[in-house]
Amino acid sequence: MKKILLTGALGQIGSELTMKLREVYGTDNVIATDIRESDSEVVKGGPFEILDVTDAQKMHDLTKKHDADTIIHLAALLSATAEKKPLLAWNINMGGLVNALETARELGCQFFTPSSIGAFGPSTPKDATPQDTIQRPTTMYGVNKVSGELLSDYYYSRFGVDTRGLRFPGLISYVTQPGGGTTDYAVEIYYEAVKKAAYTSYIGEGTYMDMMYMPDALNAVIDLMEADPAKLKHRNSFNVTAMSIAPETITEEIRKHIPEFELSYDVDPVRQGIAESWPNAIDASAASEEWGFKAEYDLAKMTKDMLDKVK
Ligand code: AKB
């Protein structure tokens, strides 16, 4: 049985992944940490500790105190925030990652951290983006993600740390809203559809990006962490995706449930620029071949579930 310590447990992924891991591995075997407290189930329903990921000693001490054998490092600034505060992003995203990898090395832990479609850039092939391809991102977030992939590979090959990772697309969920990402519009649109039957998109028409529903993302993390290492040719990080969509394609699907739904545009040049530097649609065949990745939710199934749950 694993004993898992998560950082950034109150964020968009962490707040759902913590609860799912507690279901699978038992409440006492999942130690949630974050820089702040809250009244949520993550804090009240199981082991929780305050942790600033830039504090290397505390990260080591907490992992040791709870006898964790697995670290899931999620704490990070997302793309749009990182573009506003690049130095802070470097310090948190890279400083936190190095501390987490060092703790994993010192204490012999298995290790997971997410990369992102943000690890690609304008010179990457835009469609059917391969697993192994050009990665020259033009954002601070992308620089952090590529560096993180390389560093995680280095800790595996140099020190034998069992590092694994996924390149997540935009993640859509009804539990915790994301903050500071470029793909956040694809979550906001469902909330506004239910509230006002209207949404003004900061991402322009015809801008396609990969997305995935949160239940598929949670399963992907667990499946990769449980995968037979002998079958893994890649480790950091696998392309995963469930759909490639633009604001107008989500709108078409929402209108099947809310026919009066209106979409308008007020494009934000910063987030639009980031989106245009990312692929339209990545190829997840390496994840399927090496550890059986398969997404259950397509746009139609996700839209129905999102609207039901948000209502
Ligand atoms: C973001 O938009 O920054 C994230 C991501 C795709 O990594 N959702």
PDB file of C-alpha atoms and ligand atoms in Angstrom:
ATOM      1  CA  MET A   1       0.000   0.000   0.000  1.00  0.00           C
ATOM      2  CA  LYS A   2       1.319   3.417  -0.962  1.00  0.00           C
ATOM      3  CA  LYS A   3       1.687   6.294   1.504  1.00  0.00           C
ATOM      4  CA  ILE A   4       1.393   9.475  -0.500  1.00  0.00           C
ATOM      5  CA  LEU A   5       2.259  13.094   0.261  1.00  0.00           C
ATOM      6  CA  LEU A   6       0.684  15.688  -2.066  1.00  0.00           C
ATOM      7  CA  THR A   7       1.730  19.312  -2.443  1.00  0.00           C
ATOM      8  CA  GLY A   8      -0.721  21.938  -3.709  1.00  0.00           C
ATOM      9  CA  ALA A   9      -3.568  19.765  -2.445  1.00  0.00           C
ATOM     10  CA  LEU A  10      -6.092  22.624  -2.400  1.00  0.00           C
ATOM     11  CA  GLY A  11      -5.579  23.499  -6.074  1.00  0.00           C
ATOM     12  CA  GLN A  12      -7.733  22.426  -9.024  1.00  0.00           C
ATOM     13  CA  ILE A  13      -6.164  18.972  -9.433  1.00  0.00           C
ATOM     14  CA  GLY A  14      -5.145  18.445  -5.808  1.00  0.00           C
ATOM     15  CA  SER A  15      -8.562  18.969  -4.262  1.00  0.00           C
ATOM     16  CA  GLU A  16     -10.026  16.110  -6.323  1.00  0.00           C
ATOM     17  CA  LEU A  17      -6.945  13.906  -6.523  1.00  0.00           C
ATOM     18  CA  THR A  18      -6.565  13.898  -2.718  1.00  0.00           C
ATOM     19  CA  MET A  19     -10.130  12.620  -2.261  1.00  0.00           C
ATOM     20  CA  LYS A  20      -9.756  10.009  -5.007  1.00  0.00           C
ATOM     21  CA  LEU A  21      -6.440   8.748  -3.590  1.00  0.00           C
ATOM     22  CA  ARG A  22      -8.003   8.509  -0.119  1.00  0.00           C
ATOM     23  CA  GLU A  23     -10.766   6.324  -1.607  1.00  0.00           C
ATOM     24  CA  VAL A  24      -8.227   4.074  -3.343  1.00  0.00           C
ATOM     25  CA  TYR A  25      -5.387   3.881  -0.787  1.00  0.00           C
ATOM     26  CA  GLY A  26      -7.194   4.754   2.484  1.00  0.00           C
ATOM     27  CA  THR A  27      -7.600   8.139   4.174  1.00  0.00           C
ATOM     28  CA  ASP A  28      -4.633   7.796   6.532  1.00  0.00           C
ATOM     29  CA  ASN A  29      -2.298   6.956   3.637  1.00  0.00           C
ATOM     30  CA  VAL A  30      -2.800  10.285   1.850  1.00  0.00           C
ATOM     31  CA  ILE A  31      -1.222  13.376   3.419  1.00  0.00           C
ATOM     32  CA  ALA A  32      -2.474  16.572   1.829  1.00  0.00           C
ATOM     33  CA  THR A  33      -0.317  19.705   2.078  1.00  0.00           C
ATOM     34  CA  ASP A  34      -0.821  23.260   0.907  1.00  0.00           C
ATOM     35  CA  ILE A  35       0.438  26.746   1.723  1.00  0.00           C
ATOM     36  CA  ARG A  36      -2.961  27.639   3.236  1.00  0.00           C
ATOM     37  CA  GLU A  37      -5.805  26.036   5.168  1.00  0.00           C
ATOM     38  CA  SER A  38      -9.470  25.854   4.218  1.00  0.00           C
ATOM     39  CA  ASP A  39     -12.729  24.337   5.468  1.00  0.00           C
ATOM     40  CA  SER A  40     -12.718  21.716   2.712  1.00  0.00           C
ATOM     41  CA  GLU A  41     -12.860  17.924   3.062  1.00  0.00           C
ATOM     42  CA  VAL A  42      -9.214  17.799   1.960  1.00  0.00           C
ATOM     43  CA  VAL A  43      -8.240  19.573   5.204  1.00  0.00           C
ATOM     44  CA  LYS A  44     -10.943  18.320   7.570  1.00  0.00           C
ATOM     45  CA  GLY A  45     -11.357  14.774   6.251  1.00  0.00           C
ATOM     46  CA  GLY A  46      -7.811  13.374   6.608  1.00  0.00           C
ATOM     47  CA  PRO A  47      -4.167  14.147   7.350  1.00  0.00           C
ATOM     48  CA  PHE A  48      -3.290  17.722   6.358  1.00  0.00           C
ATOM     49  CA  GLU A  49      -0.170  19.855   6.882  1.00  0.00           C
ATOM     50  CA  ILE A  50       0.745  23.423   5.957  1.00  0.00           C
ATOM     51  CA  LEU A  51       3.674  23.401   3.510  1.00  0.00           C
ATOM     52  CA  ASP A  52       5.296  26.126   1.434  1.00  0.00           C
ATOM     53  CA  VAL A  53       7.057  24.127  -1.299  1.00  0.00           C
ATOM     54  CA  THR A  54       9.991  26.555  -1.357  1.00  0.00           C
ATOM     55  CA  ASP A  55      10.840  25.348   2.192  1.00  0.00           C
ATOM     56  CA  ALA A  56      13.043  22.329   1.385  1.00  0.00           C
ATOM     57  CA  GLN A  57      13.675  21.321   4.989  1.00  0.00           C
ATOM     58  CA  LYS A  58       9.991  21.288   5.916  1.00  0.00           C
ATOM     59  CA  MET A  59       9.134  19.245   2.825  1.00  0.00           C
ATOM     60  CA  HIS A  60      11.761  16.678   3.797  1.00  0.00           C
ATOM     61  CA  ASP A  61      10.660  16.665   7.459  1.00  0.00           C
ATOM     62  CA  LEU A  62       6.949  16.198   6.678  1.00  0.00           C
ATOM     63  CA  THR A  63       7.624  13.403   4.178  1.00  0.00           C
ATOM     64  CA  LYS A  64       9.781  11.664   6.789  1.00  0.00           C
ATOM     65  CA  LYS A  65       7.365  12.310   9.672  1.00  0.00           C
ATOM     66  CA  HIS A  66       4.499  10.660   7.754  1.00  0.00           C
ATOM     67  CA  ASP A  67       6.729   7.909   6.374  1.00  0.00           C
ATOM     68  CA  ALA A  68       5.522   8.670   2.829  1.00  0.00           C
ATOM     69  CA  ASP A  69       6.899   6.508   0.001  1.00  0.00           C
ATOM     70  CA  THR A  70       5.329   8.564  -2.823  1.00  0.00           C
ATOM     71  CA  ILE A  71       5.341  12.309  -3.543  1.00  0.00           C
ATOM     72  CA  ILE A  72       2.795  13.908  -5.870  1.00  0.00           C
ATOM     73  CA  HIS A  73       4.049  17.421  -6.463  1.00  0.00           C
ATOM     74  CA  LEU A  74       1.271  19.665  -7.802  1.00  0.00           C
ATOM     75  CA  ALA A  75       2.003  23.130  -6.354  1.00  0.00           C
ATOM     76  CA  ALA A  76       2.728  25.524  -9.232  1.00  0.00           C
ATOM     77  CA  LEU A  77       1.646  28.790 -10.847  1.00  0.00           C
ATOM     78  CA  LEU A  78      -0.287  28.302 -14.108  1.00  0.00           C
ATOM     79  CA  SER A  79       0.516  29.840 -17.477  1.00  0.00           C
ATOM     80  CA  ALA A  80      -1.225  33.225 -17.403  1.00  0.00           C
ATOM     81  CA  THR A  81      -0.099  34.029 -13.838  1.00  0.00           C
ATOM     82  CA  ALA A  82       3.428  32.888 -14.661  1.00  0.00           C
ATOM     83  CA  GLU A  83       3.467  35.297 -17.618  1.00  0.00           C
ATOM     84  CA  LYS A  84       2.466  38.168 -15.300  1.00  0.00           C
ATOM     85  CA  LYS A  85       5.036  37.223 -12.632  1.00  0.00           C
ATOM     86  CA  PRO A  86       7.823  35.318 -14.407  1.00  0.00           C
ATOM     87  CA  LEU A  87      10.432  35.474 -11.643  1.00  0.00           C
ATOM     88  CA  LEU A  88       7.958  34.354  -8.985  1.00  0.00           C
ATOM     89  CA  ALA A  89       6.931  31.514 -11.317  1.00  0.00           C
ATOM     90  CA  TRP A  90      10.539  30.440 -11.742  1.00  0.00           C
ATOM     91  CA  ASN A  91      11.076  30.485  -7.969  1.00  0.00           C
ATOM     92  CA  ILE A  92       7.910  28.566  -7.089  1.00  0.00           C
ATOM     93  CA  ASN A  93       7.682  26.220 -10.063  1.00  0.00           C
ATOM     94  CA  MET A  94      11.361  25.307 -10.279  1.00  0.00           C
ATOM     95  CA  GLY A  95      12.294  25.837  -6.605  1.00  0.00           C
ATOM     96  CA  GLY A  96       9.368  23.702  -5.442  1.00  0.00           C
ATOM     97  CA  LEU A  97      10.136  20.986  -7.994  1.00  0.00           C
ATOM     98  CA  VAL A  98      13.811  20.720  -7.061  1.00  0.00           C
ATOM     99  CA  ASN A  99      12.890  20.508  -3.364  1.00  0.00           C
ATOM    100  CA  ALA A 100      10.342  17.773  -4.082  1.00  0.00           C
ATOM    101  CA  LEU A 101      12.768  15.795  -6.278  1.00  0.00           C
ATOM    102  CA  GLU A 102      15.519  16.102  -3.672  1.00  0.00           C
ATOM    103  CA  THR A 103      13.158  14.863  -0.949  1.00  0.00           C
ATOM    104  CA  ALA A 104      12.200  11.921  -3.183  1.00  0.00           C
ATOM    105  CA  ARG A 105      15.893  11.140  -3.768  1.00  0.00           C
ATOM    106  CA  GLU A 106      16.844  11.424  -0.086  1.00  0.00           C
ATOM    107  CA  LEU A 107      13.924   9.333   1.173  1.00  0.00           C
ATOM    108  CA  GLY A 108      13.609   6.887  -1.750  1.00  0.00           C
ATOM    109  CA  CYS A 109      10.087   7.958  -2.794  1.00  0.00           C
ATOM    110  CA  GLN A 110       8.255   7.347  -6.052  1.00  0.00           C
ATOM    111  CA  PHE A 111       7.534  10.720  -7.694  1.00  0.00           C
ATOM    112  CA  PHE A 112       4.856  12.299  -9.884  1.00  0.00           C
ATOM    113  CA  THR A 113       4.597  15.852 -11.186  1.00  0.00           C
ATOM    114  CA  PRO A 114       2.439  17.152 -14.034  1.00  0.00           C
ATOM    115  CA  SER A 115       3.834  18.744 -17.142  1.00  0.00           C
ATOM    116  CA  SER A 116       1.503  20.423 -19.643  1.00  0.00           C
ATOM    117  CA  ILE A 117       0.727  21.131 -23.281  1.00  0.00           C
ATOM    118  CA  GLY A 118       2.468  24.393 -22.293  1.00  0.00           C
ATOM    119  CA  ALA A 119       5.776  22.521 -22.643  1.00  0.00           C
ATOM    120  CA  PHE A 120       5.349  22.926 -26.426  1.00  0.00           C
ATOM    121  CA  GLY A 121       5.890  26.093 -28.426  1.00  0.00           C
ATOM    122  CA  PRO A 122       5.244  27.738 -31.784  1.00  0.00           C
ATOM    123  CA  SER A 123       7.832  25.583 -33.615  1.00  0.00           C
ATOM    124  CA  THR A 124       6.227  22.327 -32.370  1.00  0.00           C
ATOM    125  CA  PRO A 125       4.011  20.538 -34.945  1.00  0.00           C
ATOM    126  CA  LYS A 126       0.498  21.862 -34.216  1.00  0.00           C
ATOM    127  CA  ASP A 127      -1.556  18.788 -35.098  1.00  0.00           C
ATOM    128  CA  ALA A 128      -1.113  15.207 -33.886  1.00  0.00           C
ATOM    129  CA  THR A 129       1.785  16.632 -31.856  1.00  0.00           C
ATOM    130  CA  PRO A 130       4.092  13.655 -31.260  1.00  0.00           C
ATOM    131  CA  GLN A 131       5.294  12.453 -27.869  1.00  0.00           C
ATOM    132  CA  ASP A 132       8.901  13.241 -28.822  1.00  0.00           C
ATOM    133  CA  THR A 133       9.182  16.464 -30.790  1.00  0.00           C
ATOM    134  CA  ILE A 134      10.505  20.037 -30.804  1.00  0.00           C
ATOM    135  CA  GLN A 135       9.977  21.780 -27.445  1.00  0.00           C
ATOM    136  CA  ARG A 136      10.892  25.467 -27.626  1.00  0.00           C
ATOM    137  CA  PRO A 137       8.124  27.144 -25.558  1.00  0.00           C
ATOM    138  CA  THR A 138       7.943  30.939 -25.493  1.00  0.00           C
ATOM    139  CA  THR A 139       6.301  31.343 -22.056  1.00  0.00           C
ATOM    140  CA  MET A 140       7.836  31.209 -18.571  1.00  0.00           C
ATOM    141  CA  TYR A 141       5.370  28.417 -17.709  1.00  0.00           C
ATOM    142  CA  GLY A 142       6.559  26.453 -20.732  1.00  0.00           C
ATOM    143  CA  VAL A 143      10.209  26.994 -19.819  1.00  0.00           C
ATOM    144  CA  ASN A 144       9.390  25.682 -16.322  1.00  0.00           C
ATOM    145  CA  LYS A 145       7.549  22.655 -17.710  1.00  0.00           C
ATOM    146  CA  VAL A 146      10.295  21.618 -20.176  1.00  0.00           C
ATOM    147  CA  SER A 147      12.921  22.106 -17.463  1.00  0.00           C
ATOM    148  CA  GLY A 148      10.764  20.047 -15.099  1.00  0.00           C
ATOM    149  CA  GLU A 149      10.476  17.198 -17.609  1.00  0.00           C
ATOM    150  CA  LEU A 150      14.245  17.172 -18.141  1.00  0.00           C
ATOM    151  CA  LEU A 151      15.012  17.424 -14.445  1.00  0.00           C
ATOM    152  CA  SER A 152      12.633  14.576 -13.637  1.00  0.00           C
ATOM    153  CA  ASP A 153      14.305  12.439 -16.343  1.00  0.00           C
ATOM    154  CA  TYR A 154      17.683  13.362 -14.860  1.00  0.00           C
ATOM    155  CA  TYR A 155      16.656  12.266 -11.338  1.00  0.00           C
ATOM    156  CA  TYR A 156      15.586   8.927 -12.827  1.00  0.00           C
ATOM    157  CA  SER A 157      18.693   8.275 -14.915  1.00  0.00           C
ATOM    158  CA  ARG A 158      21.247   9.776 -12.486  1.00  0.00           C
ATOM    159  CA  PHE A 159      19.800   8.771  -9.094  1.00  0.00           C
ATOM    160  CA  GLY A 160      17.271   6.045  -9.919  1.00  0.00           C
ATOM    161  CA  VAL A 161      14.285   8.012  -8.544  1.00  0.00           C
ATOM    162  CA  ASP A 162      11.068   6.476  -9.952  1.00  0.00           C
ATOM    163  CA  THR A 163       9.843   9.707 -11.573  1.00  0.00           C
ATOM    164  CA  ARG A 164       6.699   9.768 -13.742  1.00  0.00           C
ATOM    165  CA  GLY A 165       4.663  12.539 -15.331  1.00  0.00           C
ATOM    166  CA  LEU A 166       1.860  13.540 -17.694  1.00  0.00           C
ATOM    167  CA  ARG A 167       1.560  16.459 -20.086  1.00  0.00           C
ATOM    168  CA  PHE A 168      -1.897  17.589 -19.060  1.00  0.00           C
ATOM    169  CA  PRO A 169      -4.135  19.499 -21.435  1.00  0.00           C
ATOM    170  CA  GLY A 170      -6.709  21.972 -20.011  1.00  0.00           C
ATOM    171  CA  LEU A 171      -8.579  20.190 -17.215  1.00  0.00           C
ATOM    172  CA  ILE A 172     -12.316  20.711 -16.831  1.00  0.00           C
ATOM    173  CA  SER A 173     -14.039  20.133 -13.512  1.00  0.00           C
ATOM    174  CA  TYR A 174     -17.070  21.230 -11.471  1.00  0.00           C
ATOM    175  CA  VAL A 175     -15.417  20.883  -8.042  1.00  0.00           C
ATOM    176  CA  THR A 176     -12.623  23.462  -7.819  1.00  0.00           C
ATOM    177  CA  GLN A 177     -12.205  26.201 -10.407  1.00  0.00           C
ATOM    178  CA  PRO A 178      -8.725  26.682 -11.860  1.00  0.00           C
ATOM    179  CA  GLY A 179      -6.955  30.031 -11.488  1.00  0.00           C
ATOM    180  CA  GLY A 180      -4.444  31.775 -13.705  1.00  0.00           C
ATOM    181  CA  GLY A 181      -4.494  29.306 -16.603  1.00  0.00           C
ATOM    182  CA  THR A 182      -4.998  29.865 -20.329  1.00  0.00           C
ATOM    183  CA  THR A 183      -7.494  27.012 -20.680  1.00  0.00           C
ATOM    184  CA  ASP A 184      -9.691  28.229 -17.755  1.00  0.00           C
ATOM    185  CA  TYR A 185     -12.305  29.572 -20.212  1.00  0.00           C
ATOM    186  CA  ALA A 186     -13.391  25.987 -20.867  1.00  0.00           C
ATOM    187  CA  VAL A 187     -14.480  25.713 -17.212  1.00  0.00           C
ATOM    188  CA  GLU A 188     -15.947  29.231 -16.870  1.00  0.00           C
ATOM    189  CA  ILE A 189     -18.140  28.729 -19.947  1.00  0.00           C
ATOM    190  CA  TYR A 190     -20.158  25.990 -18.196  1.00  0.00           C
ATOM    191  CA  TYR A 191     -20.703  28.065 -15.027  1.00  0.00           C
ATOM    192  CA  GLU A 192     -21.821  31.090 -17.045  1.00  0.00           C
ATOM    193  CA  ALA A 193     -24.025  28.939 -19.270  1.00  0.00           C
ATOM    194  CA  VAL A 194     -25.935  27.742 -16.203  1.00  0.00           C
ATOM    195  CA  LYS A 195     -25.997  31.178 -14.504  1.00  0.00           C
ATOM    196  CA  LYS A 196     -26.664  33.542 -17.446  1.00  0.00           C
ATOM    197  CA  ALA A 197     -27.021  31.475 -20.614  1.00  0.00           C
ATOM    198  CA  ALA A 198     -24.216  33.650 -21.998  1.00  0.00           C
ATOM    199  CA  TYR A 199     -20.415  33.758 -21.963  1.00  0.00           C
ATOM    200  CA  THR A 200     -17.799  36.208 -23.211  1.00  0.00           C
ATOM    201  CA  SER A 201     -14.672  34.295 -24.167  1.00  0.00           C
ATOM    202  CA  TYR A 202     -11.167  35.703 -23.707  1.00  0.00           C
ATOM    203  CA  ILE A 203      -9.949  33.045 -26.169  1.00  0.00           C
ATOM    204  CA  GLY A 204     -10.728  33.778 -29.814  1.00  0.00           C
ATOM    205  CA  GLU A 205     -12.884  31.848 -32.276  1.00  0.00           C
ATOM    206  CA  GLY A 206     -11.103  28.979 -34.010  1.00  0.00           C
ATOM    207  CA  THR A 207      -8.438  28.579 -31.282  1.00  0.00           C
ATOM    208  CA  TYR A 208      -8.205  24.852 -30.679  1.00  0.00           C
ATOM    209  CA  MET A 209      -6.575  23.385 -27.554  1.00  0.00           C
ATOM    210  CA  ASP A 210      -6.563  19.951 -25.956  1.00  0.00           C
ATOM    211  CA  MET A 211      -8.813  19.357 -22.939  1.00  0.00           C
ATOM    212  CA  MET A 212      -9.740  16.508 -20.612  1.00  0.00           C
ATOM    213  CA  TYR A 213     -12.436  15.957 -17.956  1.00  0.00           C
ATOM    214  CA  MET A 214     -11.086  15.700 -14.407  1.00  0.00           C
ATOM    215  CA  PRO A 215     -12.201  12.082 -13.718  1.00  0.00           C
ATOM    216  CA  ASP A 216     -10.041  10.970 -16.674  1.00  0.00           C
ATOM    217  CA  ALA A 217      -7.106  13.029 -15.384  1.00  0.00           C
ATOM    218  CA  LEU A 218      -7.335  11.453 -11.907  1.00  0.00           C
ATOM    219  CA  ASN A 219      -7.461   7.936 -13.355  1.00  0.00           C
ATOM    220  CA  ALA A 220      -4.503   8.740 -15.593  1.00  0.00           C
ATOM    221  CA  VAL A 221      -2.355   9.768 -12.608  1.00  0.00           C
ATOM    222  CA  ILE A 222      -3.171   6.567 -10.701  1.00  0.00           C
ATOM    223  CA  ASP A 223      -2.784   4.315 -13.759  1.00  0.00           C
ATOM    224  CA  LEU A 224       0.608   5.801 -14.610  1.00  0.00           C
ATOM    225  CA  MET A 225       1.849   5.542 -11.010  1.00  0.00           C
ATOM    226  CA  GLU A 226       0.732   1.894 -10.884  1.00  0.00           C
ATOM    227  CA  ALA A 227       2.110   1.042 -14.357  1.00  0.00           C
ATOM    228  CA  ASP A 228       4.727  -1.686 -14.709  1.00  0.00           C
ATOM    229  CA  PRO A 229       8.058   0.200 -14.983  1.00  0.00           C
ATOM    230  CA  ALA A 230       9.387  -2.446 -17.386  1.00  0.00           C
ATOM    231  CA  LYS A 231       6.794  -1.273 -19.943  1.00  0.00           C
ATOM    232  CA  LEU A 232       7.649   2.446 -19.704  1.00  0.00           C
ATOM    233  CA  LYS A 233       9.855   3.729 -22.505  1.00  0.00           C
ATOM    234  CA  HIS A 234       8.994   7.296 -21.496  1.00  0.00           C
ATOM    235  CA  ARG A 235       8.591   8.622 -17.987  1.00  0.00           C
ATOM    236  CA  ASN A 236       8.440  12.444 -18.054  1.00  0.00           C
ATOM    237  CA  SER A 237       6.076  13.227 -19.519  1.00  0.00           C
ATOM    238  CA  PHE A 238       3.313  11.451 -21.460  1.00  0.00           C
ATOM    239  CA  ASN A 239       0.983  13.326 -23.802  1.00  0.00           C
ATOM    240  CA  VAL A 240      -2.613  12.748 -22.621  1.00  0.00           C
ATOM    241  CA  THR A 241      -5.795  14.263 -24.029  1.00  0.00           C
ATOM    242  CA  ALA A 242      -9.476  13.529 -24.550  1.00  0.00           C
ATOM    243  CA  MET A 243     -10.588  16.213 -27.043  1.00  0.00           C
ATOM    244  CA  SER A 244      -9.380  19.173 -29.065  1.00  0.00           C
ATOM    245  CA  ILE A 245     -11.887  22.022 -28.827  1.00  0.00           C
ATOM    246  CA  ALA A 246     -12.426  25.746 -29.430  1.00  0.00           C
ATOM    247  CA  PRO A 247     -14.961  28.090 -27.743  1.00  0.00           C
ATOM    248  CA  GLU A 248     -17.480  27.616 -30.565  1.00  0.00           C
ATOM    249  CA  THR A 249     -17.350  23.809 -30.409  1.00  0.00           C
ATOM    250  CA  ILE A 250     -18.170  23.818 -26.676  1.00  0.00           C
ATOM    251  CA  THR A 251     -20.946  26.322 -27.435  1.00  0.00           C
ATOM    252  CA  GLU A 252     -22.507  24.015 -30.019  1.00  0.00           C
ATOM    253  CA  GLU A 253     -22.576  21.220 -27.447  1.00  0.00           C
ATOM    254  CA  ILE A 254     -23.946  23.440 -24.644  1.00  0.00           C
ATOM    255  CA  ARG A 255     -26.766  24.591 -26.973  1.00  0.00           C
ATOM    256  CA  LYS A 256     -28.026  21.006 -27.161  1.00  0.00           C
ATOM    257  CA  HIS A 257     -28.938  21.456 -23.469  1.00  0.00           C
ATOM    258  CA  ILE A 258     -29.420  25.260 -23.248  1.00  0.00           C
ATOM    259  CA  PRO A 259     -30.597  26.340 -26.750  1.00  0.00           C
ATOM    260  CA  GLU A 260     -30.624  30.073 -25.880  1.00  0.00           C
ATOM    261  CA  PHE A 261     -26.924  30.055 -24.861  1.00  0.00           C
ATOM    262  CA  GLU A 262     -25.015  32.998 -26.409  1.00  0.00           C
ATOM    263  CA  LEU A 263     -21.250  33.176 -27.002  1.00  0.00           C
ATOM    264  CA  SER A 264     -19.408  36.458 -27.551  1.00  0.00           C
ATOM    265  CA  TYR A 265     -15.704  37.335 -27.638  1.00  0.00           C
ATOM    266  CA  ASP A 266     -13.478  39.846 -25.859  1.00  0.00           C
ATOM    267  CA  VAL A 267     -10.063  38.410 -26.631  1.00  0.00           C
ATOM    268  CA  ASP A 268      -7.282  38.844 -24.056  1.00  0.00           C
ATOM    269  CA  PRO A 269      -4.051  39.290 -26.067  1.00  0.00           C
ATOM    270  CA  VAL A 270      -1.839  37.669 -23.410  1.00  0.00           C
ATOM    271  CA  ARG A 271      -3.830  34.463 -23.016  1.00  0.00           C
ATOM    272  CA  GLN A 272      -4.620  34.353 -26.749  1.00  0.00           C
ATOM    273  CA  GLY A 273      -0.882  34.615 -27.490  1.00  0.00           C
ATOM    274  CA  ILE A 274      -0.148  31.744 -25.101  1.00  0.00           C
ATOM    275  CA  ALA A 275      -2.919  29.614 -26.636  1.00  0.00           C
ATOM    276  CA  GLU A 276      -1.621  30.245 -30.159  1.00  0.00           C
ATOM    277  CA  SER A 277       1.860  29.092 -29.131  1.00  0.00           C
ATOM    278  CA  TRP A 278       0.436  25.722 -27.990  1.00  0.00           C
ATOM    279  CA  PRO A 279      -0.606  22.731 -30.149  1.00  0.00           C
ATOM    280  CA  ASN A 280      -4.118  22.309 -31.548  1.00  0.00           C
ATOM    281  CA  ALA A 281      -4.231  18.581 -30.838  1.00  0.00           C
ATOM    282  CA  ILE A 282      -1.611  16.306 -29.298  1.00  0.00           C
ATOM    283  CA  ASP A 283      -1.096  12.600 -29.968  1.00  0.00           C
ATOM    284  CA  ALA A 284      -1.510  10.414 -26.858  1.00  0.00           C
ATOM    285  CA  SER A 285      -0.601   7.082 -28.475  1.00  0.00           C
ATOM    286  CA  ALA A 286       2.594   6.572 -26.404  1.00  0.00           C
ATOM    287  CA  ALA A 287       0.497   6.744 -23.200  1.00  0.00           C
ATOM    288  CA  SER A 288      -2.004   4.259 -24.675  1.00  0.00           C
ATOM    289  CA  GLU A 289       0.719   1.850 -25.797  1.00  0.00           C
ATOM    290  CA  GLU A 290       2.954   1.986 -22.720  1.00  0.00           C
ATOM    291  CA  TRP A 291       0.382   1.948 -19.886  1.00  0.00           C
ATOM    292  CA  GLY A 292      -3.094   1.693 -21.445  1.00  0.00           C
ATOM    293  CA  PHE A 293      -4.265   5.321 -21.256  1.00  0.00           C
ATOM    294  CA  LYS A 294      -7.836   5.798 -22.462  1.00  0.00           C
ATOM    295  CA  ALA A 295     -10.146   8.762 -21.743  1.00  0.00           C
ATOM    296  CA  GLU A 296     -13.788   7.902 -20.969  1.00  0.00           C
ATOM    297  CA  TYR A 297     -15.259  11.361 -21.540  1.00  0.00           C
ATOM    298  CA  ASP A 298     -15.612  13.025 -24.938  1.00  0.00           C
ATOM    299  CA  LEU A 299     -17.055  16.533 -25.367  1.00  0.00           C
ATOM    300  CA  ALA A 300     -20.694  15.366 -25.455  1.00  0.00           C
ATOM    301  CA  LYS A 301     -20.456  13.167 -22.345  1.00  0.00           C
ATOM    302  CA  MET A 302     -18.444  15.764 -20.424  1.00  0.00           C
ATOM    303  CA  THR A 303     -20.824  18.615 -21.322  1.00  0.00           C
ATOM    304  CA  LYS A 304     -23.864  16.708 -20.104  1.00  0.00           C
ATOM    305  CA  ASP A 305     -22.154  15.827 -16.831  1.00  0.00           C
ATOM    306  CA  MET A 306     -20.702  19.340 -16.288  1.00  0.00           C
ATOM    307  CA  LEU A 307     -24.078  21.032 -16.829  1.00  0.00           C
ATOM    308  CA  ASP A 308     -25.875  18.552 -14.534  1.00  0.00           C
ATOM    309  CA  LYS A 309     -23.281  18.969 -11.791  1.00  0.00           C
ATOM    310  CA  VAL A 310     -22.885  22.754 -12.080  1.00  0.00           C
ATOM    311  CA  LYS A 311     -26.688  23.162 -11.892  1.00  0.00           C
TER     312      LYS A 311
HETATM  313  C1  AKB B   1      -2.945  26.411 -18.129  1.00  0.00           C
HETATM  314  O1  AKB B   1      -3.812  26.818 -18.929  1.00  0.00           O
HETATM  315  O2  AKB B   1      -1.995  27.078 -17.737  1.00  0.00           O
HETATM  316  C2  AKB B   1      -3.046  24.967 -17.673  1.00  0.00           C
HETATM  317  C3  AKB B   1      -2.255  24.061 -18.554  1.00  0.00           C
HETATM  318  C4  AKB B   1      -2.774  23.658 -19.869  1.00  0.00           C
HETATM  319  O3  AKB B   1      -1.185  23.671 -18.189  1.00  0.00           O
HETATM  320  N1  AKB B   1      -4.416  24.566 -17.625  1.00  0.00           N
END
